[in-house]
PDB file of C-alpha atoms in Angstrom:
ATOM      1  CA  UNK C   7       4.935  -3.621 -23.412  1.00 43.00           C
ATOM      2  CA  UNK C   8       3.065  -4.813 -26.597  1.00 47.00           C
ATOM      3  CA  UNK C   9      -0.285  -6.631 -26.590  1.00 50.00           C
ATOM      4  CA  UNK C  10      -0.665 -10.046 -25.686  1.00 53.00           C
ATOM      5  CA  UNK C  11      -2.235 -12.650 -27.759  1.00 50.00           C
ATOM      6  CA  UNK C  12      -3.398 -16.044 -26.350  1.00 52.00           C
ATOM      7  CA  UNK C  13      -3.188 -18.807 -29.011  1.00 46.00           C
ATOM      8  CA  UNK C  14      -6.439 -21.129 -29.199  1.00 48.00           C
ATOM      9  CA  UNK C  15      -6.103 -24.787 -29.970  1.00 50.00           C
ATOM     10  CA  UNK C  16      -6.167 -24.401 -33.639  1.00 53.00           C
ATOM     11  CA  UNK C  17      -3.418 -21.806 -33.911  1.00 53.00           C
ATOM     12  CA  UNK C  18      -5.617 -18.635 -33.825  1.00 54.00           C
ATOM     13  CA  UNK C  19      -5.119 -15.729 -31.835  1.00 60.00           C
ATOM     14  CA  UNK C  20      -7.414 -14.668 -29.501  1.00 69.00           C
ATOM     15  CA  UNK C  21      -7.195 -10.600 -27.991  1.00 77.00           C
ATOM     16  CA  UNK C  22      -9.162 -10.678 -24.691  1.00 81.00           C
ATOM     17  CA  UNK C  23      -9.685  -6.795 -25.916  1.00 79.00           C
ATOM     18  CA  UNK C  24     -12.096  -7.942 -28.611  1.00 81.00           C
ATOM     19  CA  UNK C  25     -13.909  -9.382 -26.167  1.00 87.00           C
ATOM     20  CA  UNK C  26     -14.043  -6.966 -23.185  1.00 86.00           C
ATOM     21  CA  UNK C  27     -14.733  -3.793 -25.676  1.00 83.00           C
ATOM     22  CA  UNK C  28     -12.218  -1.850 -24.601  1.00 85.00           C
ATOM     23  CA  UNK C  29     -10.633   1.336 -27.338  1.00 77.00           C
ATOM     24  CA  UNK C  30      -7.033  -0.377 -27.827  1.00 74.00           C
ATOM     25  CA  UNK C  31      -5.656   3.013 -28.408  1.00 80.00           C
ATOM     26  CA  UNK C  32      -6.336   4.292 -25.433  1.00 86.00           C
ATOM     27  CA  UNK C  33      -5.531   1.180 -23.501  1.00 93.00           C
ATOM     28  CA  UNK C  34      -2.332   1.257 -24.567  1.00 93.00           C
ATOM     29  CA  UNK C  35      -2.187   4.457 -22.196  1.00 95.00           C
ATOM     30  CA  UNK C  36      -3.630   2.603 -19.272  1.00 97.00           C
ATOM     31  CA  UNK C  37      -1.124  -0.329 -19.546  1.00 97.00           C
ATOM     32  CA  UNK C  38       1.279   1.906 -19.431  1.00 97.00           C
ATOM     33  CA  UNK C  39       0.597   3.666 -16.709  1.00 98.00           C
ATOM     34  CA  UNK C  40      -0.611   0.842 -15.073  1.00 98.00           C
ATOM     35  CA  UNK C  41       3.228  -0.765 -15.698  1.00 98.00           C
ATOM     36  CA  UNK C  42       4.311   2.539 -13.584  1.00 98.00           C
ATOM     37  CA  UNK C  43       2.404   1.828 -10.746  1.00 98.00           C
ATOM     38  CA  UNK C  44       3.669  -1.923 -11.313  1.00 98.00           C
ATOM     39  CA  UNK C  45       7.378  -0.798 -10.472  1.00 98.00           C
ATOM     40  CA  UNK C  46       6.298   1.536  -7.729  1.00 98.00           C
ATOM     41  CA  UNK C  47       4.291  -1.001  -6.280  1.00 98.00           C
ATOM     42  CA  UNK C  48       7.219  -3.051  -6.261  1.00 98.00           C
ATOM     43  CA  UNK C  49       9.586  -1.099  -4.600  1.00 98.00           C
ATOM     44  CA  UNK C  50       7.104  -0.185  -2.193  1.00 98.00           C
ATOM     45  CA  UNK C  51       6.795  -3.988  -1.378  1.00 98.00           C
ATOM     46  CA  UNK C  52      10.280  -4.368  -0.991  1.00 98.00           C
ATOM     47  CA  UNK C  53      10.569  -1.107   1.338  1.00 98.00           C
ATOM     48  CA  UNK C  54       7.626  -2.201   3.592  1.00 98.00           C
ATOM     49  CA  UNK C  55       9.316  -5.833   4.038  1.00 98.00           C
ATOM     50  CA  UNK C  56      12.437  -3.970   5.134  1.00 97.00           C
ATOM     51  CA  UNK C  57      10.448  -1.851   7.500  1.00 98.00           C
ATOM     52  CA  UNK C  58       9.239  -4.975   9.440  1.00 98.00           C
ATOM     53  CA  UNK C  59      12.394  -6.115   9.468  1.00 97.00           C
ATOM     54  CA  UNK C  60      14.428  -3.527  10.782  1.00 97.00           C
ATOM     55  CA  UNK C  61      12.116  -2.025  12.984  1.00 97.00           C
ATOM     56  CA  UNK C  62      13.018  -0.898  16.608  1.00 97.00           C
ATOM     57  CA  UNK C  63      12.085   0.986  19.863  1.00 95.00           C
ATOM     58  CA  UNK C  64       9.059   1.086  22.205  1.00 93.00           C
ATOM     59  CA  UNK C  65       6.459   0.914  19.175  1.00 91.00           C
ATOM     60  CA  UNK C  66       8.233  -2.228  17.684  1.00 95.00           C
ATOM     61  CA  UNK C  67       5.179  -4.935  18.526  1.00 95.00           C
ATOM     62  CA  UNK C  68       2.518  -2.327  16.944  1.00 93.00           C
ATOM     63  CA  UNK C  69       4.485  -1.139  13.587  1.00 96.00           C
ATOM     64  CA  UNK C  70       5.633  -5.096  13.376  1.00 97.00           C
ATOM     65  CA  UNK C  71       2.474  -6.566  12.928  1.00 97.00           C
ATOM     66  CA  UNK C  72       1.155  -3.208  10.647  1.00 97.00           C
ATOM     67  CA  UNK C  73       3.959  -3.787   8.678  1.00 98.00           C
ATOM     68  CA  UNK C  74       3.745  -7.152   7.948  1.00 98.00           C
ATOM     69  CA  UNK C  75      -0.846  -6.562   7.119  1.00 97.00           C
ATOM     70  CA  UNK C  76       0.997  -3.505   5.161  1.00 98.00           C
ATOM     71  CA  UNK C  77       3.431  -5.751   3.262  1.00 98.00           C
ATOM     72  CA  UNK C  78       0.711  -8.701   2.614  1.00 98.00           C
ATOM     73  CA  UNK C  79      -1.779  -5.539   1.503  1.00 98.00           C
ATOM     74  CA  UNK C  80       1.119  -4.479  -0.944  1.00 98.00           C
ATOM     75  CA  UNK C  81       1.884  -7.961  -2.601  1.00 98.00           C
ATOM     76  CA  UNK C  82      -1.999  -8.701  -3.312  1.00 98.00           C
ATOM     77  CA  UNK C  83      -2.072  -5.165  -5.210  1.00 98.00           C
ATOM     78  CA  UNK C  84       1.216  -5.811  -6.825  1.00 98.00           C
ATOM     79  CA  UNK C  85      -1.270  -9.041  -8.464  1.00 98.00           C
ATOM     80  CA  UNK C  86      -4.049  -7.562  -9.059  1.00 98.00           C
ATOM     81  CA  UNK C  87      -2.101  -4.634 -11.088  1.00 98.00           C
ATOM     82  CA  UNK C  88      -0.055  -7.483 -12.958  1.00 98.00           C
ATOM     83  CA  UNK C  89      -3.747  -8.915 -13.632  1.00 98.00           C
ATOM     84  CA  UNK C  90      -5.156  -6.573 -14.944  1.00 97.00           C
ATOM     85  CA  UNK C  91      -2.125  -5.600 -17.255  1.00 97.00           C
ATOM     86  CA  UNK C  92      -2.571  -9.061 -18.551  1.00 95.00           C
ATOM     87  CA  UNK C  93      -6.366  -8.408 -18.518  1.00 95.00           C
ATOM     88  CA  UNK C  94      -6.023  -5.424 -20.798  1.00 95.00           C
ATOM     89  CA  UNK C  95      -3.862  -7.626 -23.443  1.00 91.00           C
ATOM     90  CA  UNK C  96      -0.555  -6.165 -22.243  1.00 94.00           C
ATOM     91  CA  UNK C  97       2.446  -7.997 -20.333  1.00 96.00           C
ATOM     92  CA  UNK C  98       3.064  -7.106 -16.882  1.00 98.00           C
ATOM     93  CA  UNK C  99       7.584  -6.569 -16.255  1.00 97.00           C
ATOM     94  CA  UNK C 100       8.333  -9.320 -13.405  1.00 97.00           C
ATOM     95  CA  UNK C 101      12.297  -8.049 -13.727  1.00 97.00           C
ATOM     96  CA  UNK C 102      13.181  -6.366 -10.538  1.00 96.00           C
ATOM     97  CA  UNK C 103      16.009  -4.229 -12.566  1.00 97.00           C
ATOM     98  CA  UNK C 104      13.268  -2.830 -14.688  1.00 97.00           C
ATOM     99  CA  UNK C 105      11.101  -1.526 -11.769  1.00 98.00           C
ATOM    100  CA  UNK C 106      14.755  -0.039 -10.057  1.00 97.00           C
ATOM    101  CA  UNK C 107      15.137   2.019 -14.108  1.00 97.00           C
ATOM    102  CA  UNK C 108      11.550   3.034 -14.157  1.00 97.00           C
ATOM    103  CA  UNK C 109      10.086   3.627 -10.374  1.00 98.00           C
ATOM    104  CA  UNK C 110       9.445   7.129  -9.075  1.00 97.00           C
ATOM    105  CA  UNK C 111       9.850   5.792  -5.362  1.00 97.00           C
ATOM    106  CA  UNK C 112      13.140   5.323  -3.783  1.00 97.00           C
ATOM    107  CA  UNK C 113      14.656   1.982  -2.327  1.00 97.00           C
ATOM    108  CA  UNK C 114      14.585   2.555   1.574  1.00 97.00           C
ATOM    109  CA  UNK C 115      17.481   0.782   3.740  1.00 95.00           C
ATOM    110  CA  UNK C 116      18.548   0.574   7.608  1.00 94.00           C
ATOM    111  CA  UNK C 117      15.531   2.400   8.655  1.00 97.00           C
ATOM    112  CA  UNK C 118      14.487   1.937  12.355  1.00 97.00           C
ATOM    113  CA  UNK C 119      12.592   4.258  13.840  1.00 97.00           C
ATOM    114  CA  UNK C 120       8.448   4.141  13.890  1.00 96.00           C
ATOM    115  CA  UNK C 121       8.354   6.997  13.222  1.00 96.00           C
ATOM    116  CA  UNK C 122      10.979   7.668  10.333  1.00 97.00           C
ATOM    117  CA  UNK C 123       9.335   4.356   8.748  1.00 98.00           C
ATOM    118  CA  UNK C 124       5.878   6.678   8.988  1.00 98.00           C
ATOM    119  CA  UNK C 125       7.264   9.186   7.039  1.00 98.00           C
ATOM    120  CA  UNK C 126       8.293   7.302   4.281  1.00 98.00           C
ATOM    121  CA  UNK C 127       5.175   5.423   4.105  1.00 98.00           C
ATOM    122  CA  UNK C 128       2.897   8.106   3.703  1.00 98.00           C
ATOM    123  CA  UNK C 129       5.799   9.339   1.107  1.00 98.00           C
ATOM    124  CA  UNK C 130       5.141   6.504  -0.912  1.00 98.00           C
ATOM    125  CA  UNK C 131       1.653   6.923  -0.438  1.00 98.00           C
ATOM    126  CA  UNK C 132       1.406  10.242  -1.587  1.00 98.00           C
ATOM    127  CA  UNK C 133       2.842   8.875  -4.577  1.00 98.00           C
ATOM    128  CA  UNK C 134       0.795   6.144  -5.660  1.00 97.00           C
ATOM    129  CA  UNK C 135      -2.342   8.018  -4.602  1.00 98.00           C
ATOM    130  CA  UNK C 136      -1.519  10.462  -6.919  1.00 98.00           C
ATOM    131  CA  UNK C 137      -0.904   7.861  -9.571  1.00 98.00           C
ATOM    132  CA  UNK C 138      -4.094   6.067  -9.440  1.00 98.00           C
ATOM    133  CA  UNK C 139      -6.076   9.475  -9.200  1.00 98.00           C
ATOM    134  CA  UNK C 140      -4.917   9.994 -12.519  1.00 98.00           C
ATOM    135  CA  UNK C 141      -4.827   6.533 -13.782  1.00 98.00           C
ATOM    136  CA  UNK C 142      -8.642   6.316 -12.939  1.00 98.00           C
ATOM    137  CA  UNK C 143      -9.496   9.648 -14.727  1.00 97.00           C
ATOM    138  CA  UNK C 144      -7.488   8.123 -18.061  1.00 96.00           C
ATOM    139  CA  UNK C 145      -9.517   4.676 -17.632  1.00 97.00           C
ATOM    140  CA  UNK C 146     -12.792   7.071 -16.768  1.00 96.00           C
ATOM    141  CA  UNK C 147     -12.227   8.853 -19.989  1.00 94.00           C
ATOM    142  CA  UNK C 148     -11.752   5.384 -22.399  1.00 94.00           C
ATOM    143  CA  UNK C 149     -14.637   3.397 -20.525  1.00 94.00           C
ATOM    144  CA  UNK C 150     -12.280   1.563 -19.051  1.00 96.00           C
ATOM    145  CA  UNK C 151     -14.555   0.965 -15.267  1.00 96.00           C
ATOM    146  CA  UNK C 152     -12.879  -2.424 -14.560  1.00 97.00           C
ATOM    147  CA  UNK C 153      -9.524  -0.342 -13.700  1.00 98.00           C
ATOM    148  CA  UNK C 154     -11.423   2.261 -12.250  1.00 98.00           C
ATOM    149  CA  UNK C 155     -12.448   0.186 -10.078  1.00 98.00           C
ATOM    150  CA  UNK C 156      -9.588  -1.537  -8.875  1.00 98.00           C
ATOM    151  CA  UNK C 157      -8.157   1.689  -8.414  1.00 98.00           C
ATOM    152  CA  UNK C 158     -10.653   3.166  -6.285  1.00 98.00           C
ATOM    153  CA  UNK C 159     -10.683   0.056  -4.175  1.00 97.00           C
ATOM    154  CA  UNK C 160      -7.479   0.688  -3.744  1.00 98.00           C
ATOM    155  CA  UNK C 161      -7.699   4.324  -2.637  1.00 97.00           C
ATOM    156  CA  UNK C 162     -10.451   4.413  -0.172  1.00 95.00           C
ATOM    157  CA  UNK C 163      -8.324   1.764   1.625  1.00 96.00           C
ATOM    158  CA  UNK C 164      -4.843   4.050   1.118  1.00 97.00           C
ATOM    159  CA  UNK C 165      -6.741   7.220   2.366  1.00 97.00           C
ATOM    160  CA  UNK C 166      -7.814   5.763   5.403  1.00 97.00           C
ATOM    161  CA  UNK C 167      -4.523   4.036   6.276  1.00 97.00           C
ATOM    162  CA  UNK C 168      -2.940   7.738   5.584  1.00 98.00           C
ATOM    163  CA  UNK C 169      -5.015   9.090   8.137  1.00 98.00           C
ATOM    164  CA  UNK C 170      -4.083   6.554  10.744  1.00 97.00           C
ATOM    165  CA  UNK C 171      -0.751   6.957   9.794  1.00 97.00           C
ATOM    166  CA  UNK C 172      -0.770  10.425   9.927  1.00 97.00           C
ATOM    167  CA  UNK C 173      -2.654   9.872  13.966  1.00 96.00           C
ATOM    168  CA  UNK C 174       0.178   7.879  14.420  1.00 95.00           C
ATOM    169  CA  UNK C 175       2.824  11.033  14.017  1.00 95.00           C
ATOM    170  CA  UNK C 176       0.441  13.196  15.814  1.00 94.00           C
ATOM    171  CA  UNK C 177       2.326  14.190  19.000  1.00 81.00           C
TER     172      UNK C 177
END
């Protein structure tokens, strides 16, 4: 997506990158990147809300309410990604048909079983953890600390949901 300019009262546009001191090369990178996790984020979302719904068998109270702190979790990343897109001068997609074209996660349906809906989670997981490992080494490497961050906020609360995730399948 290309940089965002807000207009000031007298017609002159202001780049919240001039301010901030960020390279814009190598934000460009970040953005980008940033869009991917966007989509996957997004799809993720809509799998989790599925989960919750379709959900059955003797764990259904425990994974119900998880899925629904897991879902709630999701859609506050989801806006703090699209923030900081918008942050970093870029726009953030909102078209669900562009996340389906460019997401790396599949769309989940008609799952049921707890532990099936694990599986998938911690899937997904893999996935995005991956993605903001390197998406905090390319903001580490253009000074970028404000995605960094996020990111790593994000991760320390991923990793330990993966482990209890992963206690959960333990037999």
């Amino acid at each position: 997506m290309d940089n965002q300019n807000t207009k000031t009262k007298n017609g002159n546009a202001v780049n919240t990158l001039d301010y901030i001191g960020l390279p814009g090369a190598e934000i460009q990178k970040i953005t980008d990147a940033l869009q991917q996790l966007l989509a996957d984020y997004q799809v993720f979302y809509a799998n989790l809300r599925g989960f919750h719904w379709h959900v059955q068998g003797k764990q259904f109270f425990t994974l119900h309410v998880q899925l629904e702190k897991m879902y709630n979790t999701a859609a506050e990343i989801v806006d703090e990604i699209a923030e900081r897109i918008l942050t970093l001068g870029a726009v953030p997609e909102n078209k669900f048909s562009a996340y389906l074209e460019q997401t790396t996660l599949k769309e989940v349906s008609g799952v049921t079983s707890g532990e099936d809906i694990v599986k998938h989670i911690l899937e997904a997981y893999k996935n995005v953890i991956k993605q903001e490992r390197d998406l905090i080494e390319l903001a580490d490497k253009a000074g970028d600390e404000g995605t960094s961050d996020m990111l790593t906020g994000f991760l320390k609360e991923q990793e330990k949901l993966t482990w209890m995730l992963c206690a959960y399948l333990t037999k």
